[in-house]
Each structure stands twice: as structure tokens, then as C-alpha cells.
Coordinates of C-alpha atoms in Angstrom, one line a residue:
Chain B
D60 CA 3.7 -12.9 -7.9
S61 CA 0.3 -11.3 -6.8
G62 CA -1.2 -11.9 -10.2
V63 CA -1.8 -8.1 -10.7
T64 CA 0.3 -6.9 -13.9
Q65 CA 1.3 -3.3 -14.7
T66 CA 2.9 -2.1 -17.7
P67 CA 5.4 -0.4 -18.6
K68 CA 7.7 -1.3 -15.8
H69 CA 9.7 1.9 -16.4
L70 CA 8.8 5.1 -18.2
I71 CA 11.0 8.1 -18.8
T72 CA 9.3 11.1 -20.1
A73 CA 9.8 15.0 -20.2
T74 CA 8.0 17.7 -18.1
G75 CA 4.8 18.7 -19.9
Q76 CA 4.0 15.2 -21.4
R77 CA 1.4 12.9 -20.9
V78 CA 1.6 9.2 -20.1
T79 CA -0.5 6.2 -19.6
L80 CA 0.1 3.4 -17.1
R81 CA -2.0 0.3 -17.5
C82 CA -3.0 -2.2 -14.9
S83 CA -4.7 -5.7 -15.2
P84 CA -6.2 -6.9 -11.9
R85 CA -6.1 -10.5 -10.6
S86 CA -8.5 -12.8 -12.2
G87 CA -12.0 -12.4 -10.7
D88 CA -11.0 -9.0 -8.7
L89 CA -13.5 -6.2 -9.3
S90 CA -11.7 -3.5 -7.7
V91 CA -8.8 -1.6 -8.7
Y92 CA -6.8 0.9 -6.7
W93 CA -3.9 3.2 -7.7
Y94 CA -1.1 4.4 -5.5
Q95 CA 1.9 6.6 -5.7
Q96 CA 5.0 6.0 -3.8
S97 CA 7.6 8.9 -3.3
L98 CA 10.4 9.4 -1.0
D99 CA 8.8 12.6 0.2
Q100 CA 5.3 11.6 0.3
G101 CA 5.3 7.8 1.1
L102 CA 2.6 5.7 -0.2
Q103 CA -0.6 7.7 -1.1
F104 CA -3.9 6.3 -2.1
L105 CA -5.0 8.1 -5.3
I106 CA -8.3 6.4 -6.6
Q107 CA -10.2 3.3 -6.6
Y108 CA -12.5 1.8 -9.2
Y109 CA -15.0 -0.8 -8.5
N110 CA -16.3 -2.8 -11.5
G111 CA -16.0 0.2 -13.7
E112 CA -17.3 3.0 -11.5
E113 CA -15.2 5.4 -9.5
R114 CA -15.5 4.4 -5.9
A115 CA -13.3 6.4 -3.8
K116 CA -10.7 9.4 -4.4
G117 CA -7.8 10.3 -2.3
N118 CA -4.9 12.8 -3.0
I119 CA -5.1 12.7 -6.8
L120 CA -4.3 15.8 -8.8
E121 CA -6.5 17.1 -11.2
R122 CA -3.9 16.5 -14.1
F123 CA -4.3 12.7 -13.3
S124 CA -7.2 10.7 -14.3
A125 CA -8.2 7.1 -14.2
Q126 CA -10.7 4.6 -15.7
Q127 CA -11.7 1.2 -15.5
F128 CA -12.7 -0.8 -18.6
P129 CA -15.3 -3.4 -19.0
D130 CA -12.7 -6.1 -18.9
L131 CA -11.7 -4.5 -15.6
H132 CA -8.3 -3.5 -16.5
S133 CA -7.7 0.0 -15.6
E134 CA -5.5 3.0 -16.9
L135 CA -4.0 5.9 -14.9
N136 CA -3.6 9.0 -17.1
L137 CA -0.9 11.6 -16.1
S138 CA -0.7 14.8 -17.9
S139 CA 1.3 18.2 -18.0
L140 CA 3.7 16.1 -16.0
E141 CA 6.2 18.0 -13.4
L142 CA 9.5 16.8 -12.0
G143 CA 7.7 16.1 -9.0
D144 CA 5.5 13.5 -10.5
S145 CA 8.5 11.2 -10.7
A146 CA 7.6 8.2 -8.4
L147 CA 6.8 4.7 -8.4
Y148 CA 3.0 3.9 -9.3
F149 CA 1.3 0.9 -7.9
C150 CA -1.8 -0.7 -8.9
A151 CA -3.5 -2.9 -6.5
S152 CA -6.6 -5.1 -6.9
S153 CA -9.1 -6.7 -4.4
A154 CA -12.1 -9.0 -4.8
T155 CA -14.9 -6.6 -4.0
S156 CA -15.6 -3.0 -3.0
G157 CA -12.8 -2.8 -0.3
Y158 CA -14.6 -3.6 2.8
T159 CA -11.9 -5.6 4.7
D160 CA -10.5 -6.9 1.3
T161 CA -6.8 -7.7 1.1
Q162 CA -5.3 -5.4 -1.6
Y163 CA -2.8 -7.3 -3.9
F164 CA -0.2 -5.1 -5.3
G165 CA 1.3 -5.2 -8.7
P166 CA 5.1 -4.6 -9.6
G167 CA 4.6 -1.1 -10.1
T168 CA 5.6 1.3 -12.8
R169 CA 8.6 3.7 -12.3
L170 CA 8.1 7.0 -13.8
T171 CA 10.9 9.4 -14.2
V172 CA 10.1 13.0 -15.6
L173 CA 13.2 14.7 -16.9
Chain W
E277 CA -7.5 13.3 8.6
L278 CA -6.3 10.0 9.6
K279 CA -2.7 9.7 10.4
V280 CA -0.6 6.6 10.8
E281 CA 2.7 6.7 12.6
Q282 CA 5.3 3.9 12.8
N283 CA 8.2 3.6 14.9
P284 CA 11.0 3.1 14.6
L285 CA 11.5 4.3 11.0
F286 CA 14.9 2.4 10.8
L287 CA 15.7 -0.8 12.8
S288 CA 19.0 -2.7 12.7
M289 CA 18.6 -6.2 14.1
Q290 CA 21.0 -8.6 15.2
E291 CA 20.3 -12.2 14.1
G292 CA 18.6 -14.2 16.8
K293 CA 17.2 -11.3 18.6
N294 CA 13.6 -10.2 19.1
Y295 CA 12.2 -6.8 18.1
T296 CA 8.8 -5.0 17.7
I297 CA 7.5 -2.4 15.3
Y298 CA 4.8 -0.2 16.4
C299 CA 2.0 1.4 14.4
N300 CA -0.3 4.1 15.8
Y301 CA -3.2 5.7 14.2
S302 CA -5.4 8.6 14.9
T303 CA -8.8 7.6 14.2
T304 CA -11.5 4.9 14.5
S305 CA -10.7 1.8 12.7
D306 CA -10.9 -2.0 13.3
R307 CA -9.1 -2.8 10.0
L308 CA -5.3 -2.8 9.8
Y309 CA -2.9 -4.5 7.4
W310 CA 0.7 -5.2 7.2
Y311 CA 2.8 -5.3 4.2
R312 CA 6.4 -6.1 3.4
Q313 CA 8.6 -4.6 0.7
D314 CA 11.7 -5.4 -0.5
P315 CA 14.1 -2.9 -2.2
G316 CA 12.6 -2.0 -5.8
K317 CA 9.9 -4.5 -5.3
S318 CA 6.1 -4.5 -4.8
L319 CA 4.2 -4.8 -1.6
E320 CA 3.5 -8.3 -0.2
S321 CA 0.6 -8.8 2.2
L322 CA 1.6 -10.2 5.4
F323 CA -1.2 -9.9 7.9
V324 CA -5.0 -8.5 7.9
L325 CA -6.1 -7.5 11.3
L326 CA -10.0 -7.1 11.4
S327 CA -11.1 -6.8 15.0
N328 CA -9.9 -5.8 18.5
G329 CA -7.5 -8.2 19.9
A330 CA -6.8 -9.9 16.7
V331 CA -3.5 -11.7 16.4
K332 CA -2.1 -13.3 13.6
Q333 CA 1.3 -15.3 13.4
E334 CA 3.3 -16.4 10.3
G335 CA 6.8 -17.8 10.8
R336 CA 9.0 -15.5 12.9
L337 CA 6.2 -12.6 12.4
M338 CA 3.4 -11.9 14.8
A339 CA 1.0 -8.8 14.3
S340 CA -1.6 -7.7 16.8
L341 CA -4.4 -5.0 16.9
D342 CA -5.6 -3.0 19.8
T343 CA -8.3 -0.8 18.6
K344 CA -9.0 0.9 21.9
A345 CA -5.4 1.9 22.0
R346 CA -5.2 2.6 18.2
L347 CA -2.1 0.5 18.1
S348 CA -0.8 -2.5 16.2
T349 CA 2.5 -4.2 16.8
L350 CA 4.6 -6.3 14.4
H351 CA 6.8 -8.7 16.5
I352 CA 9.9 -10.5 15.0
T353 CA 11.1 -13.5 16.8
A354 CA 14.8 -14.5 16.5
A355 CA 15.5 -12.2 13.5
V356 CA 17.1 -13.6 10.4
H357 CA 18.7 -12.0 7.2
D358 CA 15.7 -13.0 5.1
L359 CA 13.4 -10.6 7.2
S360 CA 15.4 -7.6 5.9
A361 CA 12.9 -5.5 4.0
T362 CA 10.6 -2.3 4.8
Y363 CA 7.5 -3.1 6.7
F364 CA 4.4 -1.0 6.3
C365 CA 1.2 -0.8 8.3
A366 CA -1.8 0.6 6.6
V367 CA -5.1 1.6 8.2
E368 CA -8.6 1.4 6.5
P369 CA -10.7 4.0 7.8
S370 CA -14.2 2.4 8.9
M371 CA -16.4 5.5 9.6
T372 CA -18.2 5.6 6.4
T373 CA -18.5 3.2 3.4
D374 CA -16.8 5.9 1.3
S375 CA -13.7 5.5 3.3
W376 CA -13.5 1.8 2.7
G377 CA -10.6 0.5 0.6
K378 CA -8.7 3.9 1.1
L379 CA -5.6 2.6 2.9
Q380 CA -3.7 5.1 4.8
F381 CA -0.2 3.9 5.0
G382 CA 2.6 4.5 7.6
A383 CA 6.0 5.8 6.6
G384 CA 7.5 2.4 6.8
T385 CA 10.1 0.7 9.0
Q386 CA 13.3 -0.2 7.2
V387 CA 14.7 -3.4 8.8
V388 CA 18.2 -4.5 8.4
V389 CA 19.3 -7.9 10.0
T390 CA 22.9 -8.5 10.4
P391 CA 24.9 -11.4 11.7

């Protein structure tokens, strides 16, 4: 158990809908990262937040957005969902802003878009 | 764009034998991470390699980093069934501070250990 929690574990929804994935980092960690894992794209970095501020952006679609709240938990919002958004979404956390930090991964949220 | 290539992508191991997984990357970096993922599970951190020549060992696994060759290896000694999993390497670009934390993962090596 990494200490990173994610809810929900599974999410089934329809195309065009909007969902919110939630992540709580390990106690004391200031950075939260979001990754998408799919069979065709592999593991892809989406976005990083550090102490409430967006720190780095990767291959995140415009339909996706994230934020980190004052208590350091983070939410990933996915809207206008498409079939191709079906994937495992991981949240990870690290102690500081990312330089040589080990990222600890949560259990993931499996999103299925029908 | 940073590319990370792992090979092989699939490795069938016999118990008791030694094997190596290779991770090549395309740009300057001296930070490389190895993770393990069991089916349907999360990623577990195995090693963090932070400099040229770094070598880390844990049990039957040993990882090393050659930043000049842009190559990391994960060596498995005397494979056992419990090591069956998918192993990922991930490279952290180090050119600018904007790239810190943006791990670029390889495709993963699926390892199956059989008696």
C-alpha cells in the first residue's frame, strides 16, 4: 500500500458524459501527478500539481482538467467522454516538486466509457 | 521528444535462470526509475537511479544506469515465480526544471516465470 488513495475504483459511464476522479496523496506529499494507462498508448503523463499550483503538463486533452485543493487532494475532471477515454487513470504523489522524487502510485480508477 | 524503449516486451523465464531487461532512452537524463506492476494492480517503485554508474540491488533484482549510453538494465538473478509481473522503466527529463516530474514510461516488459 503506497498511501495514495483514489476513488472510485471503477467507473462506468456513457459517451458525452462528465466524470470526476479523486486522489488523496500520501501524508506530507506536496505533488500530485495524473497518468493514463491504456493498451494502445501505454502509460502517459497527464498533469502535475505542486502545492495547489499546476506545475507541468503532458499529453492532456482539452476536455480534461485537474485541480489540487488546499488540503492537497486532487481531482481530475473528464468531460465529453469518448470511447477512447476508457483507460486506467493513476494518481501518484511525491514529497516535493518532482526533482528526483520517487512517485508513489495509487491503486487507480478504471474508467469504462460505453 | 523523449523516447523510451524497453526490450524485450515479453520475457518467458525459467525458474533459476538469469535474465536482463533493457531500457534505452533518447535524450539527456540522469534520472531513471524502475517500477513493477502486477496484473490489474498499481505500480510499485523498485529502484531510483540518479547518476551515471548507479547500481541498486534488492533481492534477485539489480538495476544499473549508464547515462552516456542512455541505457539502463534490470537484471534478474535465479528467477522465481513471484517475479512474474510487468516491469516498466521511466525516464525523467533533466534539461529544464519544467520537465522535472514528467516521467516518460517505456512500454513495459511482461515477465512470466515458469518452473
